[in-house]
Coordinates of C-alpha atoms and ligand atoms in Angstrom, one line a residue:
X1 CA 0.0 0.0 0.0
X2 CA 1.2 3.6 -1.0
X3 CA 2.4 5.7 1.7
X4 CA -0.9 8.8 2.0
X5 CA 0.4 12.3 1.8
X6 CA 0.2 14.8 4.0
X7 CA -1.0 18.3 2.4
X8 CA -1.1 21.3 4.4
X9 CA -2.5 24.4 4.1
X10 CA -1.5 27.7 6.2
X11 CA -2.5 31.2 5.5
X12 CA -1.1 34.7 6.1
X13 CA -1.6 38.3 6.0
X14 CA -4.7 38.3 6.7
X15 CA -8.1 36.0 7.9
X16 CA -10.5 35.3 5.5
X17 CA -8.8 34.7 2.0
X18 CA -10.5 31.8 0.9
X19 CA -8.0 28.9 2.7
X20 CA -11.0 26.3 2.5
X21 CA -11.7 27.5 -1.2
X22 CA -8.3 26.3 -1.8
X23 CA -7.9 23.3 0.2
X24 CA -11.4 21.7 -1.2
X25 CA -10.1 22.8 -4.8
X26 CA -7.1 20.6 -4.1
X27 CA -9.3 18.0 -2.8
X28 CA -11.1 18.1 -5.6
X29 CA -8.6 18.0 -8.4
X30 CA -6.8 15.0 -6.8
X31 CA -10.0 13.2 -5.8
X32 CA -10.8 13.9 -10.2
X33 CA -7.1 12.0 -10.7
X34 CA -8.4 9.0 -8.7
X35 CA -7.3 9.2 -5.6
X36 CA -8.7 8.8 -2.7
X37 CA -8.7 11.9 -0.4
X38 CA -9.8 13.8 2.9
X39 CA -9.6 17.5 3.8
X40 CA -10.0 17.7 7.8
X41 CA -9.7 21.3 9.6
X42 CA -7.7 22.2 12.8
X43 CA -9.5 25.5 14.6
X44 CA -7.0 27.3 16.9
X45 CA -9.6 28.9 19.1
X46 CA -10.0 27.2 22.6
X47 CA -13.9 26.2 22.0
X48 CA -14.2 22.2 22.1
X49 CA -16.2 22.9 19.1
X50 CA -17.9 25.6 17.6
X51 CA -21.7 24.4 18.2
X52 CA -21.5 26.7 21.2
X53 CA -20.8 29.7 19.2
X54 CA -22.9 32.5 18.1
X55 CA -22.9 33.2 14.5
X56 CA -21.9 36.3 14.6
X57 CA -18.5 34.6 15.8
X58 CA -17.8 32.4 13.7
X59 CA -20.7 32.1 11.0
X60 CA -22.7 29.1 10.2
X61 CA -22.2 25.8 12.3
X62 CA -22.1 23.0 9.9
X63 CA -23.2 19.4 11.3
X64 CA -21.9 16.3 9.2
X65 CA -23.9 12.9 9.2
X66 CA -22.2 11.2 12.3
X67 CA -23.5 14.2 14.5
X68 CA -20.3 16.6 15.1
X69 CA -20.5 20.3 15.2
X70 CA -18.0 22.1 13.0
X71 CA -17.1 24.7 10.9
X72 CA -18.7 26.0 8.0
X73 CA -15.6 25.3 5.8
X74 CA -16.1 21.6 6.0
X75 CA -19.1 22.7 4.2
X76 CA -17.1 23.7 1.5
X77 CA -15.0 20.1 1.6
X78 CA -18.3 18.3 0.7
X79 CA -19.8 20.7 -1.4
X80 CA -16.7 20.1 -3.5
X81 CA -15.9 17.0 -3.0
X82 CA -19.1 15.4 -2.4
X83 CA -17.4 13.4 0.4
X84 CA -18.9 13.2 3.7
X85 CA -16.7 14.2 6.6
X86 CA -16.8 13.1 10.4
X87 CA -16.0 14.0 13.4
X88 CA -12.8 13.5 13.0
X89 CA -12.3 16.1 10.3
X90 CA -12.4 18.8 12.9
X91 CA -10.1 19.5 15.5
X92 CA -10.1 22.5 17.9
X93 CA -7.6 23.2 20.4
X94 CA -10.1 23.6 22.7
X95 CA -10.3 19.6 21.5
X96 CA -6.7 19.0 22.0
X97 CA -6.6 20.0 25.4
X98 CA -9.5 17.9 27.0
X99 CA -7.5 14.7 25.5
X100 CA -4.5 15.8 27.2
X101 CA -5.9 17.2 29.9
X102 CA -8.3 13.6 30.6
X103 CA -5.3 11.4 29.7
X104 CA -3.4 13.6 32.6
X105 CA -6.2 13.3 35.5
X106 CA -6.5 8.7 34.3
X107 CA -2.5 8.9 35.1
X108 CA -1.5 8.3 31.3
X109 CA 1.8 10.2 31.4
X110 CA 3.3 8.6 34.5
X111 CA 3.9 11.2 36.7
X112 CA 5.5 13.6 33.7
X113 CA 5.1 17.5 33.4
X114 CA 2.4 18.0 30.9
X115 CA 4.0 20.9 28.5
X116 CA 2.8 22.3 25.2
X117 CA 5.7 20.7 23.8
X118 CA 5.7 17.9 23.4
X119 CA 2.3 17.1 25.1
X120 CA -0.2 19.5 23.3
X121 CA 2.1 18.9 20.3
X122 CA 2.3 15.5 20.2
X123 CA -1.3 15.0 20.4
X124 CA -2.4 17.5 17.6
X125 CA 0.3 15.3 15.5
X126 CA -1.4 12.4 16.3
X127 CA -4.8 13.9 15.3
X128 CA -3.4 14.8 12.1
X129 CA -2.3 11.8 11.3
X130 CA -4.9 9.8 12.5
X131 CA -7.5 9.7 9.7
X132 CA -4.6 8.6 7.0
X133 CA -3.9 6.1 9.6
X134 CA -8.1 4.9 10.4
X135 CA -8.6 4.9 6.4
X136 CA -5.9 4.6 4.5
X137 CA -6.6 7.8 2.3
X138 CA -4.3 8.9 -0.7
X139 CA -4.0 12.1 0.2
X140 CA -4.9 14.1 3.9
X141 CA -5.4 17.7 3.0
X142 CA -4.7 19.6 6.2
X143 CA -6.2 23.2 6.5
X144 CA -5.3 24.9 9.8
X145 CA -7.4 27.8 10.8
X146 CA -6.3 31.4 11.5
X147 CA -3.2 33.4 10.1
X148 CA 0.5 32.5 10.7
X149 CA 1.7 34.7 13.7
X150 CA -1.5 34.5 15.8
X151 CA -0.2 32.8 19.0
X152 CA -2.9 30.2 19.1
X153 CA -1.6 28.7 15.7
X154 CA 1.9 28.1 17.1
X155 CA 1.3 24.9 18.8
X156 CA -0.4 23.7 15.4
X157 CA 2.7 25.2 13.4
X158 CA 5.4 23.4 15.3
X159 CA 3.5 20.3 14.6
X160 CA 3.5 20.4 11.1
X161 CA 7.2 21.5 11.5
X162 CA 7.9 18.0 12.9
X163 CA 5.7 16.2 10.7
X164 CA 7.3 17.6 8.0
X165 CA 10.8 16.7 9.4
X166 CA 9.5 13.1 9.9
X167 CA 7.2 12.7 7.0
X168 CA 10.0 13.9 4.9
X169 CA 8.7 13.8 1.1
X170 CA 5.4 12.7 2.1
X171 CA 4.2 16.3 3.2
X172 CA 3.9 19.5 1.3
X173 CA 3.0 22.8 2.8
X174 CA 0.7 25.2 0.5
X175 CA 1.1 28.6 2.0
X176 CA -1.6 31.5 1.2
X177 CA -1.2 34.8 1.3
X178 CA -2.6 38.1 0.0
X179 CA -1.2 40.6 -2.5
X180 CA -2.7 43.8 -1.9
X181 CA -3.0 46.4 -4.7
X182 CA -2.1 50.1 -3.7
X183 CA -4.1 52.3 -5.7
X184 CA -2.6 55.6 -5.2
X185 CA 0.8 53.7 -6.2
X186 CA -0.6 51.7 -9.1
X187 CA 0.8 48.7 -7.8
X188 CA 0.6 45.2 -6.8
X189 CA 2.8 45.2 -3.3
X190 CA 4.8 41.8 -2.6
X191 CA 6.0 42.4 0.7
X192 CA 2.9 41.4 2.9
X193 CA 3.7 38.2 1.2
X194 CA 7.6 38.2 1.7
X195 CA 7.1 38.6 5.7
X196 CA 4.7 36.1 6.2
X197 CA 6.7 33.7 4.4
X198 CA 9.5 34.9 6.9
X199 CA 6.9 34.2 9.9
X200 CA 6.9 30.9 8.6
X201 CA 10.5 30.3 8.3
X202 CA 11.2 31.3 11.5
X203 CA 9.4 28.8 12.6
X204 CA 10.9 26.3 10.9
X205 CA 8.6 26.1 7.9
X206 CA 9.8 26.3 4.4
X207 CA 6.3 26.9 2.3
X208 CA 6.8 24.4 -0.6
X209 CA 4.1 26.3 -2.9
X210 CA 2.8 29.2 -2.6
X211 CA -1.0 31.1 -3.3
X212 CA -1.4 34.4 -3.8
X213 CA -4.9 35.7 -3.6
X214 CA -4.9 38.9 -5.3
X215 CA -7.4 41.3 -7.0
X216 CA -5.6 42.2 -9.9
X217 CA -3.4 39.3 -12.6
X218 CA 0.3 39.0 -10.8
X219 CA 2.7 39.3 -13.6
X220 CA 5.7 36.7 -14.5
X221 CA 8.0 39.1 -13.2
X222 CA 5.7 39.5 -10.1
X223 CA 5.9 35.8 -9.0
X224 CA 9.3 35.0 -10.0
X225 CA 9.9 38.1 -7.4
X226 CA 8.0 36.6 -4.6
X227 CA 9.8 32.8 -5.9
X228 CA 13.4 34.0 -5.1
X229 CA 12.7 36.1 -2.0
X230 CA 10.9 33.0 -0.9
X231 CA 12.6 30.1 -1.6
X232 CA 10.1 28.6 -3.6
X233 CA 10.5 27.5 -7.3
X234 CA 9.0 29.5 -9.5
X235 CA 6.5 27.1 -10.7
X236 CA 4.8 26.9 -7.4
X237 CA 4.1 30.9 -7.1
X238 CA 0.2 30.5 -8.0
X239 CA -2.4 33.3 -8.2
X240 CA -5.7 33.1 -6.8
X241 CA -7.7 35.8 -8.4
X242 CA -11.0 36.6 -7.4
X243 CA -13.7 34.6 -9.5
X244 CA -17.1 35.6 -10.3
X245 CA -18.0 32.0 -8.2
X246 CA -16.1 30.3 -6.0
X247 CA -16.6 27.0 -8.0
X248 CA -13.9 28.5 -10.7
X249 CA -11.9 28.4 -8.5
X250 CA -10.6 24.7 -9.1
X251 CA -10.3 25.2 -12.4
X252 CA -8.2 28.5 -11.9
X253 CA -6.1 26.1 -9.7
X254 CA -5.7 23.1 -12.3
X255 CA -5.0 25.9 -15.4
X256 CA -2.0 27.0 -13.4
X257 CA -1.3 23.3 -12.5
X258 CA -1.5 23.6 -8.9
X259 CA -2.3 19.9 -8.4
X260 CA 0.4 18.6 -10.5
X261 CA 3.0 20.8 -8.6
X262 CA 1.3 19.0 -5.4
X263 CA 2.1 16.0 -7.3
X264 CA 5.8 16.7 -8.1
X265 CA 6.6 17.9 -5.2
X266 CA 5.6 14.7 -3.4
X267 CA 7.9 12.6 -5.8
X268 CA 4.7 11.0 -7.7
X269 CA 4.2 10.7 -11.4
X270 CA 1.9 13.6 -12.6
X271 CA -0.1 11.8 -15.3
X272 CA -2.7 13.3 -17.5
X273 CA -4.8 16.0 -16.8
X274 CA -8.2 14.8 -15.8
X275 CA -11.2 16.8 -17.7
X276 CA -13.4 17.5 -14.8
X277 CA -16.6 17.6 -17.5
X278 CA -19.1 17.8 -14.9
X279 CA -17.8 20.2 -13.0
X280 CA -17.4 22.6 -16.4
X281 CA -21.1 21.1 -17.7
X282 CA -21.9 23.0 -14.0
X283 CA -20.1 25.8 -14.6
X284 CA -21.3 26.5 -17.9
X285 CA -25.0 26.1 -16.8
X286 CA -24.6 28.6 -14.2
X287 CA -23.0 31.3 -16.3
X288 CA -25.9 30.6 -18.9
X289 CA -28.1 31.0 -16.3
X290 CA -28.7 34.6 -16.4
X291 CA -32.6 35.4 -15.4
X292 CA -33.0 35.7 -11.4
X293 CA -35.5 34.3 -8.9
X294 CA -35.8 36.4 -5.9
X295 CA -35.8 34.2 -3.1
X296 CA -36.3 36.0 0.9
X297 CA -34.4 34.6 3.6
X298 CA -36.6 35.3 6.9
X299 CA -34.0 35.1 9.7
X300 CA -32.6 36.9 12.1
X301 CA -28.8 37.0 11.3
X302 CA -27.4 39.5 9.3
X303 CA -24.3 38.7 7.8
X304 CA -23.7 35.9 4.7
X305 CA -22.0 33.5 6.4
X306 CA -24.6 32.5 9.5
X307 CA -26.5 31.1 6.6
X308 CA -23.6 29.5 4.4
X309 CA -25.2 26.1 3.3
X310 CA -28.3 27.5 2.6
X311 CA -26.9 30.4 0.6
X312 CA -25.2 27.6 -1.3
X313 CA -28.0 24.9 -1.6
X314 CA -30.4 27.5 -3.3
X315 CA -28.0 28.9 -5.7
X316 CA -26.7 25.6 -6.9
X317 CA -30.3 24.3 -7.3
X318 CA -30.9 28.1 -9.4
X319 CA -27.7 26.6 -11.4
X320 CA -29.8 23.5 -12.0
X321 CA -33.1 24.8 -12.9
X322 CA -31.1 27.4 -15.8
X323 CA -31.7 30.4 -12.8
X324 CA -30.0 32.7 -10.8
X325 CA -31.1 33.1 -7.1
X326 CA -30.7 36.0 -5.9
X327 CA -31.2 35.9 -2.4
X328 CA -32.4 39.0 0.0
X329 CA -32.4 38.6 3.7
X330 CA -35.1 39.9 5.6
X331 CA -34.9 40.5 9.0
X332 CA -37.4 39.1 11.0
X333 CA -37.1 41.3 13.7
X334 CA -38.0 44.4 11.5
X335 CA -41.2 42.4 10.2
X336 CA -44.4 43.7 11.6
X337 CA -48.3 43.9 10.1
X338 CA -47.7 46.8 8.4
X339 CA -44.5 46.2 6.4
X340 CA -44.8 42.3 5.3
X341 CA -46.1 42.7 2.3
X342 CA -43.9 45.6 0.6
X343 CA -41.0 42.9 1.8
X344 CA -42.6 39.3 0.9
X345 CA -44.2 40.4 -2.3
X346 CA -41.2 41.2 -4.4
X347 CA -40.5 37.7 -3.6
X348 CA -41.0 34.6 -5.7
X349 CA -40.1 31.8 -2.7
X350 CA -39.5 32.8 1.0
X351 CA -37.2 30.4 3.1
X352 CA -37.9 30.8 7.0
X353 CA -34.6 30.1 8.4
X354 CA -32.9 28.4 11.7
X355 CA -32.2 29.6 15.0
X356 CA -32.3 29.6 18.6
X357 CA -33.9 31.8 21.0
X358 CA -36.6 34.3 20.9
X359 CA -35.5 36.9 18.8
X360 CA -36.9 37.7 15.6
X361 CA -39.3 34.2 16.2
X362 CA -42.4 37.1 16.1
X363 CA -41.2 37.9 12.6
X364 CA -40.9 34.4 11.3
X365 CA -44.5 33.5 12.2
X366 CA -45.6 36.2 10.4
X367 CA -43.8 35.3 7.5
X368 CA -44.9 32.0 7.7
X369 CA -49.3 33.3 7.8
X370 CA -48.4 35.9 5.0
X371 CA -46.8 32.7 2.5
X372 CA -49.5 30.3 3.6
X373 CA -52.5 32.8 3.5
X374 CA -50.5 34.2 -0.1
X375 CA -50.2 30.9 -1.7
X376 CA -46.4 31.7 -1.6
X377 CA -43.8 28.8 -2.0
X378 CA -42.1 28.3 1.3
X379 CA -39.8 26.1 2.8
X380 CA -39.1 26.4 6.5
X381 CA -36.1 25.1 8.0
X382 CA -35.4 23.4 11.6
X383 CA -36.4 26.8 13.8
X384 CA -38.3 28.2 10.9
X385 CA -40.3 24.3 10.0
X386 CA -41.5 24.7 14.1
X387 CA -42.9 28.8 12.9
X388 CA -45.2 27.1 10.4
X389 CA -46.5 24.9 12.5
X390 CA -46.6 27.8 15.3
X391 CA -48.8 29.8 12.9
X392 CA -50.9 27.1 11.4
X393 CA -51.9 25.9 15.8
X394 CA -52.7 30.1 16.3
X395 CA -54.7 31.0 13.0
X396 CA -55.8 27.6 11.9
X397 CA -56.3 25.3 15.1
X398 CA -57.6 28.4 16.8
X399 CA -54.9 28.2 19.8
X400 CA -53.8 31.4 19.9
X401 CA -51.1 31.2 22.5
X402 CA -49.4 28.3 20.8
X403 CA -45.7 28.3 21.3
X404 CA -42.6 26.5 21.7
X405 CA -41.8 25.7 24.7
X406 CA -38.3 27.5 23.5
X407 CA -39.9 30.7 23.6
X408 CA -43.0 30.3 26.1
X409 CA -42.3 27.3 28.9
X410 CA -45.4 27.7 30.1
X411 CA -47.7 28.0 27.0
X412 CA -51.3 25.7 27.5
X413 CA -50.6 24.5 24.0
X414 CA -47.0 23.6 23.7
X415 CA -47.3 22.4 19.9
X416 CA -43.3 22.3 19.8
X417 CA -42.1 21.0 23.3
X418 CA -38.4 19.9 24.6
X419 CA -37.5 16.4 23.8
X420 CA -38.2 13.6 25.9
X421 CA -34.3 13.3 26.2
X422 CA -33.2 17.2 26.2
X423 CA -35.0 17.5 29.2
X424 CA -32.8 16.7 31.9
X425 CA -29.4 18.3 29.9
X426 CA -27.5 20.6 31.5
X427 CA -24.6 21.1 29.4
X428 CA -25.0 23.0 26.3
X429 CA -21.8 21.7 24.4
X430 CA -22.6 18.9 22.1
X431 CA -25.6 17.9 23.3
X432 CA -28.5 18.7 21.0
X433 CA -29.9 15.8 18.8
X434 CA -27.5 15.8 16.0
X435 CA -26.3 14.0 12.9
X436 CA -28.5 11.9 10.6
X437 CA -31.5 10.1 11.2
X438 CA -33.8 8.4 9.3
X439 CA -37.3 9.5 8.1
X440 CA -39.9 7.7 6.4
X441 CA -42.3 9.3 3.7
X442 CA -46.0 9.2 3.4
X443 CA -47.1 8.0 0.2
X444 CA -48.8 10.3 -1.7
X445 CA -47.2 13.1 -0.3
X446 CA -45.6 16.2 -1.7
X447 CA -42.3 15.5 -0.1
X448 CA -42.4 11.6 -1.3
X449 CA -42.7 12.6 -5.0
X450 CA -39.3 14.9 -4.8
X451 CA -37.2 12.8 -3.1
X452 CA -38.6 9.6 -5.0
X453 CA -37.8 7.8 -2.2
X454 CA -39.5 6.1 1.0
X455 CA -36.8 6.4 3.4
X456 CA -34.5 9.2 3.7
X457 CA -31.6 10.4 6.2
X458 CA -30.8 13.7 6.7
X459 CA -28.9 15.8 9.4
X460 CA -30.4 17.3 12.2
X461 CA -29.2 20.1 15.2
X462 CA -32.2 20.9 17.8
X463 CA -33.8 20.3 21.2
X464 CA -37.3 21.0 20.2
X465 CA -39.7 18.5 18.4
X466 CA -43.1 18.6 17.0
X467 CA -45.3 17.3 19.7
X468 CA -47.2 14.5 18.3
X469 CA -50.1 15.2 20.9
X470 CA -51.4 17.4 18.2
X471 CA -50.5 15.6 15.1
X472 CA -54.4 14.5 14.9
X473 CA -55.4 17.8 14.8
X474 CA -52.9 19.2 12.4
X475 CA -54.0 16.2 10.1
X476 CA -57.8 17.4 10.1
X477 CA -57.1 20.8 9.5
X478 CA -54.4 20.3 6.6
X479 CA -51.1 20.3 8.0
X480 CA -49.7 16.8 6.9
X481 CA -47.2 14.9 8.9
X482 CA -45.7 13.4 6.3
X483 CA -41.9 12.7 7.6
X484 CA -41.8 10.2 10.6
X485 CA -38.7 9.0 12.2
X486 CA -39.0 5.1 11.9
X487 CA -37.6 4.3 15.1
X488 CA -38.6 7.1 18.2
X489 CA -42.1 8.4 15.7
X490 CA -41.1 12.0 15.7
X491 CA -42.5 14.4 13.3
X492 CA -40.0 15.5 10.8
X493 CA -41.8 17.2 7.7
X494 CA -44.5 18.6 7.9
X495 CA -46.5 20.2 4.4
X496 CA -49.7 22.3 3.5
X497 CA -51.0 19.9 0.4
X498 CA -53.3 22.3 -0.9
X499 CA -50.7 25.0 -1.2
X500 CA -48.5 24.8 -4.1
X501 CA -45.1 24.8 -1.9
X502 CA -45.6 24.9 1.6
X503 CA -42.7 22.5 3.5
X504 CA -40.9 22.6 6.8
X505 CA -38.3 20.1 7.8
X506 CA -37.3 19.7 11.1
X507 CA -33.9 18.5 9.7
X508 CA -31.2 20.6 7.9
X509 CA -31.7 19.3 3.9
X510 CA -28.7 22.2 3.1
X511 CA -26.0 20.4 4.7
X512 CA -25.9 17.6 1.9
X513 CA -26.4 19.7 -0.9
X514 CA -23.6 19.5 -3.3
X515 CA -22.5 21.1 -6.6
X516 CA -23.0 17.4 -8.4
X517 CA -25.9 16.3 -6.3
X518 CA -28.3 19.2 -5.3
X519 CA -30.6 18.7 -3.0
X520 CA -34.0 17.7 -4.3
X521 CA -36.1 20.0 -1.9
X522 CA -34.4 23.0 -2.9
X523 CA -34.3 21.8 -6.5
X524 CA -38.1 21.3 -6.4
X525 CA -38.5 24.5 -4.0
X526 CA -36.4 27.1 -6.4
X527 CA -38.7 25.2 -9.5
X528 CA -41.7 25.7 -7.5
X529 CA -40.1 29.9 -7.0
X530 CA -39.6 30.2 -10.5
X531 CA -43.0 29.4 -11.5
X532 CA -43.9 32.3 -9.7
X533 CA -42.4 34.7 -11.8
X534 CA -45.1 36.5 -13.7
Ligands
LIG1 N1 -34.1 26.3 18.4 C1 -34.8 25.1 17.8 C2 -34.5 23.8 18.5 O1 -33.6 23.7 19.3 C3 -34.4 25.0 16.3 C4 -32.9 24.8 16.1 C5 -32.5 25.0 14.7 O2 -33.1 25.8 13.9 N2 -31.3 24.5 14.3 O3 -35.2 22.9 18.4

């Protein structure tokens, strides 16, 4: 068996230049050569995982199918890859140090000092390694989180430092960094990119290739520059410029032969170049897509990234149905009586979003009686699936102080109440239901003809259920149940059959939408939007 290679991926100059972009367009391009490949992520920040975190942090948690919290840029590894990643594809300091720190109070080091070296080190080396070990991958793409120079990275920097001494030429270190373009000077500046490179050195990392994310084309005469102040061959000096998608992105990477450097480097034969047709049959469909579909997000987070996967699942599904979503978030905390319908109308779908807590929740039930009352196609979404059926128990059922026992712990008609098993959980970390579960579909339903499927699995990340006391009455008044969970008989889709689009799923469909399998909801959901358009 071959020996898997270690890639890793550091950034500097500055946070958010795209670092999972590039490590899942590496993924990608060597899982397109055959080989068989994982991308995990190691988070410097002292959180055991970021399922605590507030959005505004840290953006979008992401959940994959075996029920770990992590960050949003293991999104991007499946959305490129279509590969699903586990728990073990995320590892936090915070992580790191309640191994060490349990393997210390059971008497596992024998009376040693527990140090950051080698201690903390040696067990983020053994994390790294440990899914090439488990799996036997090809390749282990390594991304490490935050910039070179931060102090939280150094423990994480001195262990690829050793890895790289022991692996020898089995690991490669892709540095990225940012070329900034003064305006008043009229030029493209290199130095931001020679110092971080020094960082590097200094601690004992020589960057084997180097990425350049830039707004303006680097000249030859530019990255030969940044080659010999670097030490880097001139070949591995990449740009990263921006794209109009991030899904170019590979292909920007493969034109400049990023992968076969990765290749070289490593001492392998580079072989041909493999097409990546459906990844350019994509790519072709979405720039031919030019017509838009306006699409509301009702939440109550304002920023891009808090809703990351669904961003992503709608506008690959636009891709798909020769559209361009365009997407406009509504807050749900500014939505009152008097201004839904200037916001909702100019819509052609409305998707009622996640989240926690009471704020905005007013909002979203609104929301939710304007699309149902309006015929409008709607899709609500954990938090936003438990609005609709909020809505439907106050204006339909006649409750009028249904709630969720989230919001109103002593509501008469608790139509979404704590799980059986939440209800005795103290600790917040980790503890939600999470992760995939099974659901069966009605026959005859709505949700049974898209997925043309009886059984499904899908990811989920809550502590609040449908509360099947009611499920009768919902049924009469036409709200179907049409979801069950085979094995505990929870409630997990619920639709409005006489409506033309009217779905909430208490799971998360957006986490398993990829670009070369969309999801089918929002595929049928953004059809159902389109159809709107007059
Ligand atoms: N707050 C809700 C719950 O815990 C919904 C969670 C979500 O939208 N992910 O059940």
């Amino acid at each position: 068996m071959a020996q898997t290679k270690y890639i890793f991926v550091t950034g500097g100059v500055a946070s958010s230049l795209g670092k999972g972009i590039i490590s899942s367009s590496i993924g990608k391009l060597l899982q397109a050569r055959g080989f068989n490949i994982t991308i995990q992520k190691f988070d410097p920040y002292i959180n055991v995982d970021p399922g605590t975190l507030n959005p505004y942090e840290h953006g979008e948690c992401y959940v994959t199918d075996d029920g770990q919290e992590t960050d949003l840029d293991l999104g991007h590894y499946e959305r490129f890859t279509g590969i699903k990643t586990t728990r073990n594809n995320n590892v936090t300091t915070g992580r790191i140090y309640q191994s060490v720190i349990e393997k210390e109070r059971r008497g596992d080091y024998l009376g040693k000092t527990i140090q950051v070296i080698p201690h903390i080190t040696d067990e983020i080396k053994r994390d790294m390694l440990y899914l090439g070990k488990k799996a036997h991958y090809d390749f282990v793409i390594t991304e490490i989180g935050g910039t070179v120079g931060d102090i939280e990275s150094l423990p994480f920097l001195e262990a690829i430092r050793q890895l790289k001494w022991e692996l020898g030429g089995d690991a490669v270190c892709v540095h990225l960094t940012y070329v900034p373009y003064l305006a008043a000077a009229g030029e493209l500046k290199t130095k931001p990119t020679q110092h971080s490179v020094k960082e590097l050195q200094s601690l004992g990392i020589q960057p084997d290739i180097l990425v350049l994310r830039t707004e303006h084309e680097l000249g030859a005469g530019l990255r030969k520059k940044v080659a010999n102040f670097c030490n880097v061959s001139p070949d591995a000096v990449v740009q990263s410029l921006d794209q109009p998608t991030i899904y170019e992105v590979p292909l920007r990477m493969q034109e400049q032969g990023l992968d076969a450097t990765i290749l070289r480097k490593l001492g392998m034969p580079v072989g041909e170049t493999p097409g990546l047709g459906p990844w350019r049959s994509f790519l072709d469909r979405r720039h031919k897509a030019t017509e838009e579909v306006h699409i509301g997000l009702v939440g109550k987070y304002d920023l891009q990234d808090a809703y990351k996967s669904i961003l992503e699942a709608l506008s690959q599904s636009g891709t798909y149905n020769d559209y361009k979503v365009k997407t406009h978030f509504i807050n749900s905390e500014k939505l009152n009586e008097n201004n839904i319908a200037e916001q909702l109308d100019a819509m052609q779908g409305i998707v009622i979003c996640p989240g926690f807590g009471q704020r905005g929740t007013e909002g979203k039930i609104l929301a939710a009686r304007y699309c149902r009352e309006h015929n409008k196609p709607t899709f609500g979404i954990c938090l936003g699936m438990q609005m609709m059926v909020i809505e439907f128990a106050r204006n339909v059922l006649g409750y009028a102080d249904a709630n969720s026992a989230e919001m109103d712990s002593k509501t008469t008609h608790n139509v979404i109440d704590i799980m059986e098993d939440q209800k005795n959980i103290t600790n917040m970390g980790g503890t939600m239901r999470l992760g995939g579960y099974e659901c069966e579909l009605k026959a005859g339903s709505k949700v049974r003809d898209i997925y043309g499927e009886n059984v499904i699995r899908e990811r989920h990340r809550h502590r609040y259920e449908f509360n099947g006391d009611y499920q009768a009455d919902y049924e009469k008044a036409g709200m179907a149940c049409v979801g069950i969970n085979p094995d505990c008989g929870l409630v997990e889709i619920v639709e409005v059959p006489e409506l033309k689009w009217y779905i909430g799923t208490q799971f998360h469909p957006e986490y398993s939408s990829t670009v070369l399998h969309p999801h089918p909801l929002f595929l049928d959901f953004v059809k159902a939007a389109i159809s709107e358009i007059k």
